[in-house]
Coordinates of C-alpha atoms in Angstrom, one line a residue:
X22 CA 0.3 25.0 -23.7
X23 CA 3.0 25.0 -21.3
X24 CA 2.5 22.4 -18.6
X25 CA 4.0 24.0 -15.5
X26 CA 6.2 22.4 -12.9
X27 CA 5.7 23.1 -9.4
X28 CA 8.1 24.8 -7.5
X29 CA 8.8 23.1 -4.4
X30 CA 11.3 25.5 -3.0
X31 CA 14.3 27.3 -4.4
X32 CA 16.4 24.4 -5.6
X33 CA 13.3 21.6 -5.9
X34 CA 10.5 21.4 -8.5
X35 CA 7.6 18.8 -8.6
X36 CA 7.2 17.5 -12.3
X37 CA 5.0 14.7 -11.5
X38 CA 1.9 13.6 -13.4
X39 CA -1.6 12.6 -12.8
X40 CA -2.8 9.4 -14.4
X41 CA -6.6 9.0 -14.4
X42 CA -6.7 6.8 -17.4
X43 CA -5.3 3.5 -16.0
X44 CA -8.4 1.2 -14.6
X45 CA -6.2 -0.7 -12.6
X46 CA -2.9 -0.4 -11.0
X47 CA -0.6 -3.3 -11.9
X48 CA -3.2 -4.7 -13.8
X49 CA -4.9 -5.8 -10.6
X50 CA -6.0 -3.1 -8.1
X51 CA -8.7 -0.6 -9.1
X52 CA -7.9 3.0 -9.4
X53 CA -11.4 4.7 -9.0
X54 CA -9.3 7.9 -8.1
X55 CA -6.6 7.7 -10.3
X56 CA -2.8 7.7 -9.5
X57 CA 0.0 10.2 -9.5
X58 CA 3.4 9.4 -10.9
X59 CA 5.7 11.9 -8.7
X60 CA 9.0 13.0 -10.1
X61 CA 11.4 15.5 -8.8
X62 CA 13.9 18.0 -10.2
X63 CA 16.9 18.9 -8.0
X64 CA 19.0 22.0 -9.4
X65 CA 22.3 22.9 -7.7
X66 CA 25.5 23.7 -9.8
X67 CA 24.5 20.2 -11.3
X68 CA 20.9 19.0 -11.6
X69 CA 19.2 15.9 -10.9
X70 CA 16.5 14.1 -12.1
X71 CA 14.9 11.9 -9.6
X72 CA 12.9 9.1 -11.1
X73 CA 10.6 9.4 -14.4
X74 CA 7.2 8.2 -14.9
X75 CA 4.9 5.6 -16.8
X76 CA 5.9 5.8 -20.3
X77 CA 1.9 6.8 -21.5
X78 CA 2.4 9.8 -19.8
X79 CA 6.1 10.9 -21.2
X80 CA 4.7 13.8 -23.4
X81 CA 3.3 15.7 -20.4
X82 CA 6.4 14.7 -18.0
X83 CA 9.0 15.7 -20.8
X84 CA 7.3 19.3 -21.4
X85 CA 7.2 19.8 -17.4
X86 CA 11.0 18.6 -17.3
X87 CA 12.0 21.0 -19.9
X88 CA 10.2 24.1 -18.4
X89 CA 11.7 23.6 -15.0
X90 CA 15.2 23.0 -16.8
X91 CA 14.9 26.7 -18.1
X92 CA 17.6 25.9 -20.7
X93 CA 19.8 23.9 -18.6
X94 CA 21.4 20.5 -19.3
X95 CA 20.3 17.6 -17.3
X96 CA 23.4 15.8 -15.5
X97 CA 22.1 13.1 -13.8
X98 CA 18.7 10.6 -13.3
X99 CA 18.5 8.8 -9.8
X100 CA 16.6 5.8 -10.1
X101 CA 15.5 5.0 -6.6
X102 CA 13.0 2.3 -7.9
X103 CA 12.9 0.4 -11.5
X104 CA 9.3 -0.7 -11.5
X105 CA 8.1 0.4 -14.9
X106 CA 5.7 3.1 -13.5
X107 CA 8.9 5.2 -12.5
X108 CA 11.3 3.9 -14.8
X109 CA 9.6 3.9 -18.1
X110 CA 10.4 7.0 -19.3
X111 CA 14.3 6.6 -18.8
X112 CA 15.0 5.6 -22.6
X113 CA 13.0 9.0 -23.3
X114 CA 14.9 11.0 -20.8
X115 CA 18.1 9.8 -22.6
X116 CA 17.3 10.6 -25.9
X117 CA 16.3 14.1 -25.1
X118 CA 19.5 14.2 -22.8
X119 CA 22.3 12.1 -24.2
X120 CA 24.8 12.9 -21.7
X121 CA 22.9 12.3 -18.8
X122 CA 24.3 10.0 -16.1
X123 CA 22.2 7.0 -14.6
X124 CA 22.4 7.0 -10.9
X125 CA 21.2 3.2 -9.4
X126 CA 22.7 0.6 -7.2
X127 CA 24.1 -2.8 -8.3
X128 CA 20.6 -4.5 -8.9
X129 CA 19.1 -1.1 -10.3
X130 CA 22.2 -1.4 -13.0
X131 CA 21.2 -5.1 -13.6
X132 CA 17.4 -4.1 -14.2
X133 CA 18.6 -1.1 -16.3
X134 CA 20.1 -4.0 -18.8
X135 CA 17.1 -6.3 -18.5
X136 CA 14.2 -4.0 -18.7
X137 CA 15.8 -1.6 -21.3
X138 CA 19.2 -2.6 -22.6
X139 CA 20.9 0.1 -21.1
X140 CA 24.3 -0.7 -20.2
X141 CA 26.5 2.7 -20.0
X142 CA 27.1 5.9 -18.5
X143 CA 25.9 4.7 -15.1
X144 CA 27.2 5.7 -11.8
X145 CA 27.1 3.1 -9.4
X146 CA 26.1 3.8 -5.7
X147 CA 26.3 1.8 -2.7
X148 CA 24.5 2.1 1.1
X149 CA 25.7 5.4 2.5
X150 CA 27.4 6.7 -0.6
X151 CA 26.8 10.4 -1.3
X152 CA 26.4 12.2 -4.9
X153 CA 27.7 15.7 -4.8
X154 CA 25.8 18.1 -6.9
X155 CA 27.5 21.5 -5.9
X156 CA 25.8 22.8 -3.0
X157 CA 23.5 20.0 -2.6
X158 CA 24.2 16.2 -1.9
X159 CA 22.4 13.1 -1.8
X160 CA 23.2 10.4 0.4
X161 CA 21.7 6.8 -0.6
X162 CA 20.0 4.4 1.5
X163 CA 19.4 0.9 0.2
X164 CA 15.8 -0.2 1.3
X165 CA 15.5 -3.7 -0.2
X166 CA 12.3 -5.4 -0.7
X167 CA 10.4 -2.1 -0.2
X168 CA 8.9 -3.3 -2.4
X169 CA 11.6 -4.5 -5.0
X170 CA 14.9 -5.8 -4.3
X171 CA 16.8 -2.5 -6.0
X172 CA 14.8 -0.1 -3.9
X173 CA 16.9 2.8 -2.6
X174 CA 16.0 6.2 -1.1
X175 CA 18.0 9.1 -0.8
X176 CA 18.5 12.2 1.7
X177 CA 19.2 15.7 0.7
X178 CA 21.5 16.5 3.7
X179 CA 21.3 20.2 3.9
X180 CA 17.5 20.5 3.4
X181 CA 16.9 17.2 5.2
X182 CA 14.4 16.2 2.6
X183 CA 13.9 12.4 2.1
X184 CA 12.8 11.2 -1.4
X185 CA 11.4 7.7 -0.7
X186 CA 10.6 6.1 -3.8
X187 CA 7.4 4.1 -3.3
X188 CA 8.0 3.8 0.5
X189 CA 5.2 6.4 2.0
X190 CA 3.5 6.4 -1.2
X191 CA -0.8 6.3 -1.7
X192 CA -3.0 5.9 -4.4
X193 CA -5.5 8.8 -5.8
X194 CA -4.3 11.4 -8.4
X195 CA -3.4 14.6 -7.2
X196 CA -6.1 16.7 -7.9
X197 CA -4.5 20.7 -7.9
X198 CA -2.8 20.2 -4.8
X199 CA 0.5 18.3 -4.1
X200 CA 1.0 19.0 -0.4
X201 CA -0.4 17.2 2.5
X202 CA -1.4 20.8 4.0
X203 CA -3.3 21.4 0.8
X204 CA -5.3 18.0 0.8
X205 CA -8.2 16.3 2.5
X206 CA -6.2 14.2 4.5
X207 CA -9.0 11.7 5.6
X208 CA -9.5 10.8 1.7
X209 CA -5.7 10.3 1.5
X210 CA -5.5 8.3 4.6
X211 CA -7.9 5.5 3.3
X212 CA -6.3 5.7 -0.4
X213 CA -2.9 5.3 1.3
X214 CA -3.8 2.5 3.8
X215 CA -5.2 0.6 0.4
X216 CA -2.0 1.3 -1.1
X217 CA 0.0 0.0 1.6
X218 CA -2.1 -3.2 2.1
X219 CA -2.1 -3.7 -1.4
X220 CA 1.2 -3.3 -2.7
X221 CA 3.5 -2.6 0.5
X222 CA 2.2 -4.9 3.0
X223 CA 3.8 -8.1 2.2
X224 CA 7.1 -6.3 3.0
X225 CA 6.1 -4.8 6.3
X226 CA 9.1 -6.9 8.1
X227 CA 11.4 -5.1 5.6
X228 CA 9.6 -1.9 5.8
X229 CA 10.1 -2.2 9.6
X230 CA 14.0 -2.9 8.5
X231 CA 14.1 0.4 6.5
X232 CA 12.7 2.7 9.3
X233 CA 15.1 1.3 11.6
X234 CA 17.7 2.3 9.0
X235 CA 16.4 6.0 8.3
X236 CA 15.5 6.4 12.4
X237 CA 18.4 8.6 12.7
X238 CA 17.5 10.9 10.2
X239 CA 16.0 14.6 10.8
X240 CA 13.8 14.7 8.2
X241 CA 11.7 18.0 7.5
X242 CA 10.1 16.7 4.2
X243 CA 8.9 13.3 2.4
X244 CA 8.9 13.4 -1.2
X245 CA 7.2 9.7 -2.3
X246 CA 6.7 8.9 -5.9
X247 CA 2.8 8.2 -5.6
X248 CA 0.5 10.5 -3.5
X249 CA 1.4 13.7 -1.6
X250 CA 4.4 15.3 -0.9
X251 CA 4.3 15.4 3.0
X252 CA 6.1 19.0 3.5
X253 CA 4.1 19.9 6.8
X254 CA 3.6 16.9 8.8
X255 CA 6.2 14.2 7.5
X256 CA 6.0 12.5 10.8
X257 CA 2.4 11.5 10.1
X258 CA 2.8 9.5 7.2
X259 CA 6.2 8.1 9.0
X260 CA 3.9 6.9 11.6
X261 CA 1.2 5.5 9.7
X262 CA 3.6 3.2 7.6
X263 CA 5.2 2.2 11.2
X264 CA 1.9 1.3 12.5
X265 CA 0.9 -0.4 9.5
X266 CA 3.8 -2.4 9.2
X267 CA 3.5 -3.7 12.8
X268 CA 0.3 -4.9 12.2
X269 CA -1.4 -2.5 14.7
X270 CA -5.1 -2.9 14.5
X271 CA -8.4 -1.2 15.5
X272 CA -11.0 -2.7 17.7
X273 CA -13.7 -3.9 14.8
X274 CA -14.6 -6.8 12.6
X275 CA -14.9 -6.8 8.9
X276 CA -17.1 -9.5 7.8
X277 CA -17.1 -11.2 4.1
X278 CA -19.4 -13.6 2.3
X279 CA -19.7 -15.2 -0.7
X280 CA -23.4 -16.1 -1.5
X281 CA -25.4 -17.1 -4.9
X282 CA -28.7 -16.9 -3.7
X283 CA -28.8 -15.2 -0.3
X284 CA -28.8 -17.9 2.2
X285 CA -25.1 -17.2 3.4
X286 CA -25.6 -13.5 2.9
X287 CA -28.5 -13.9 5.5
X288 CA -26.0 -15.7 7.9
X289 CA -23.6 -12.7 7.5
X290 CA -26.5 -10.2 8.7
X291 CA -27.4 -12.5 11.8
X292 CA -23.6 -12.3 12.9
X293 CA -23.3 -8.6 12.4
X294 CA -26.2 -7.5 14.3
X295 CA -25.2 -9.7 17.1
X296 CA -21.8 -7.8 17.0
X297 CA -23.7 -4.6 17.4
X298 CA -25.5 -6.1 20.3
X299 CA -22.2 -6.8 22.0
X300 CA -21.0 -3.3 21.6
X301 CA -18.8 -3.8 18.9
X302 CA -19.1 -0.3 16.9
X303 CA -16.8 -0.9 14.1
X304 CA -18.4 -3.5 11.7
X305 CA -18.2 -3.7 7.9
X306 CA -19.9 -6.2 5.9
X307 CA -19.0 -6.7 2.2
X308 CA -20.4 -9.3 -0.5
X309 CA -17.2 -10.4 -2.4
X310 CA -19.3 -10.6 -5.3
X311 CA -19.5 -6.9 -5.2
X312 CA -16.5 -5.3 -3.4
X313 CA -12.8 -5.9 -5.0
X314 CA -10.4 -7.5 -2.7
X315 CA -8.7 -4.4 -2.7
X316 CA -10.8 -2.5 -0.7
X317 CA -11.3 -5.6 1.6
X318 CA -7.7 -6.2 2.1
X319 CA -7.5 -2.5 3.5
X320 CA -10.2 -2.9 6.1
X321 CA -8.9 -6.0 7.5
X322 CA -5.6 -4.4 7.5
X323 CA -7.5 -2.0 10.1
X324 CA -9.5 -4.0 11.9
X325 CA -8.5 -6.8 14.1
X326 CA -11.8 -9.3 13.3
X327 CA -12.5 -11.0 10.5
X328 CA -15.3 -13.4 9.7
X329 CA -15.5 -15.5 6.3
X330 CA -18.6 -17.3 5.2
X331 CA -18.8 -18.8 1.9
X332 CA -21.5 -20.9 0.4
X333 CA -19.9 -24.3 -1.1
X334 CA -19.4 -24.1 -5.1
X335 CA -18.0 -27.2 -6.8
X336 CA -17.4 -28.6 -3.4
X337 CA -14.9 -26.0 -2.6
X338 CA -15.3 -22.2 -1.5
X339 CA -17.2 -19.7 -3.6
X340 CA -14.5 -18.6 -6.1
X341 CA -14.4 -15.0 -5.3
X342 CA -13.8 -16.3 -2.0
X343 CA -11.0 -18.5 -2.8
X344 CA -9.5 -15.5 -4.6
X345 CA -9.9 -13.1 -1.4
X346 CA -8.5 -16.0 0.8
X347 CA -5.3 -16.1 -1.8
X348 CA -4.7 -12.4 -1.3
X349 CA -5.0 -12.7 2.7
X350 CA -2.5 -16.0 2.7
X351 CA 0.0 -14.0 0.4
X352 CA 0.0 -11.2 2.6
X353 CA 1.1 -13.2 5.9
X354 CA -1.2 -11.0 8.1
X355 CA -0.7 -11.3 11.9
X356 CA -3.0 -9.9 14.8
X357 CA -6.2 -10.9 13.9
X358 CA -9.0 -13.2 15.3
X359 CA -10.8 -14.9 12.9
X360 CA -14.1 -17.0 12.2
X361 CA -15.6 -18.8 9.5
X362 CA -19.3 -20.1 8.7
X363 CA -21.2 -21.0 5.5
X364 CA -23.7 -23.1 3.7
X365 CA -24.2 -25.8 1.3
X366 CA -26.8 -27.6 -0.5
X367 CA -26.1 -31.3 -1.3
X368 CA -22.0 -31.4 -0.5
X369 CA -20.1 -29.4 2.0
X370 CA -16.5 -28.2 1.1
X371 CA -16.4 -24.3 1.3
X372 CA -16.2 -24.1 5.4
X373 CA -13.8 -26.9 5.7
X374 CA -11.8 -25.0 3.5
X375 CA -12.0 -21.8 5.0
X376 CA -11.1 -23.6 8.4
X377 CA -8.1 -24.9 6.9
X378 CA -6.8 -21.2 6.0
X379 CA -7.4 -19.9 9.3
X380 CA -5.7 -22.6 11.1
X381 CA -2.3 -22.4 8.4
X382 CA -2.3 -18.6 9.2
X383 CA -1.2 -16.8 12.3
X384 CA -4.8 -16.3 13.6
X385 CA -6.5 -16.5 16.8
X386 CA -9.1 -19.1 15.4
X387 CA -12.6 -18.8 17.3
X388 CA -13.6 -22.4 18.0
X389 CA -17.5 -22.1 16.9
X390 CA -18.1 -23.0 13.2
X391 CA -21.5 -22.9 11.7
X392 CA -22.5 -24.9 8.4
X393 CA -26.0 -24.5 7.0
X394 CA -27.9 -26.9 5.1
X395 CA -29.3 -25.3 2.0
X396 CA -30.9 -22.3 4.8
X397 CA -30.1 -21.4 8.3
X398 CA -32.4 -23.1 10.6
X399 CA -33.0 -22.1 14.3
X400 CA -30.3 -23.9 15.6
X401 CA -27.9 -22.4 12.9
X402 CA -28.8 -19.1 14.1
X403 CA -28.0 -19.5 17.4
X404 CA -24.6 -21.1 16.6
X405 CA -24.0 -17.7 14.4
X406 CA -24.9 -15.7 17.3
X407 CA -22.2 -17.8 19.3
X408 CA -19.8 -16.8 16.6
X409 CA -20.4 -13.5 17.2
X410 CA -20.1 -13.3 21.1
X411 CA -16.7 -15.3 20.8
X412 CA -15.6 -12.5 18.5
X413 CA -16.7 -9.8 20.6
X414 CA -15.6 -11.4 23.8
X415 CA -11.9 -11.5 22.3
X416 CA -12.0 -8.1 21.3
X417 CA -13.2 -6.9 24.5
X418 CA -10.5 -8.5 26.2
X419 CA -7.8 -6.8 24.1
X420 CA -9.9 -3.5 25.1
X421 CA -9.6 -4.3 28.9
X422 CA -6.1 -5.5 28.4
X423 CA -4.9 -2.1 26.6
X424 CA -6.9 -0.3 29.4
X425 CA -4.9 -1.7 31.9
X426 CA -1.7 -1.0 30.1
X427 CA -2.7 2.8 30.2
X428 CA -3.7 2.5 33.9
X429 CA -0.3 1.0 34.8

């Protein structure tokens, strides 16, 4: 059966593939809904393939490419990003089209050698250079550390289409639909935020630099290498990446706990209930043993309030709470209010470690700290309520400040 490419317009075809087999993206992040590896074929007087796909999907990919070329040869292969889920099929493409010329920047060329031993038939491009395809041209913009050193994007000047590599991407296989006007945006919004927070978020400062560099371009369509193509409302995905990379947050609280026998969990429930009584509507409670940190990080990226609770395990945090804290620390989150609580049986350590983490980061830390021995007593419960009240107060302060700004 011939696997057909999707015609985007009269000179551009989508030749990407879905991956519903891989369980963990980068062998770390769950892919319950799969992921797409997007690739594009541009045909003018010359032909250019824009990125490839993970090697495990090369069979379907090569069939789509061959069908889209309709007997033409492949002149160029543009390598925007060298991560193997996009560069993995380069060697195979060179075997299929021996005369194809690879296009990349200086760091790309270095990685081509180091990953695949490729050193010949490569065209080096610099920031601002163009590739003339005869009737169409691509202008290149380097976007270092979004999210690898060699990362770059290209812009087809006539149609005003941006080929954005991992930037503006998202998790989720494309289930028959590939354009933003065909999909359920509510579902993709969540999976796109999870992708951003897990994969790109650490490099938010670099994202802001890239957005500034591209701000003068008129963009009619965004073609990323993951997630849907934004042909109707490209401004939506650009706005989301801008907001997330500026650490804009909503009013709400994410409570995460690590509990062995339920005592720390019950403490979390007390805090959650008190937050509700204080008028906080967006409250998310997670058991760190049941919910992968990928999803927790995504929600923390969304909401301003974070409250972490852990039982003591071998004089330290519960191991899976330690794992989450390491992920949070790696991402250098800012613009959050954080509180901590926990429990111990004979020797503490978890709450001390959580407090030290909170004070190391760029957080607004709640003063009240509750550490219960064995299970929370009445005094502890009153203290947990105070934690919730202090958190609600800080969030309401922001609410009033935002309202005042609107009135002004």
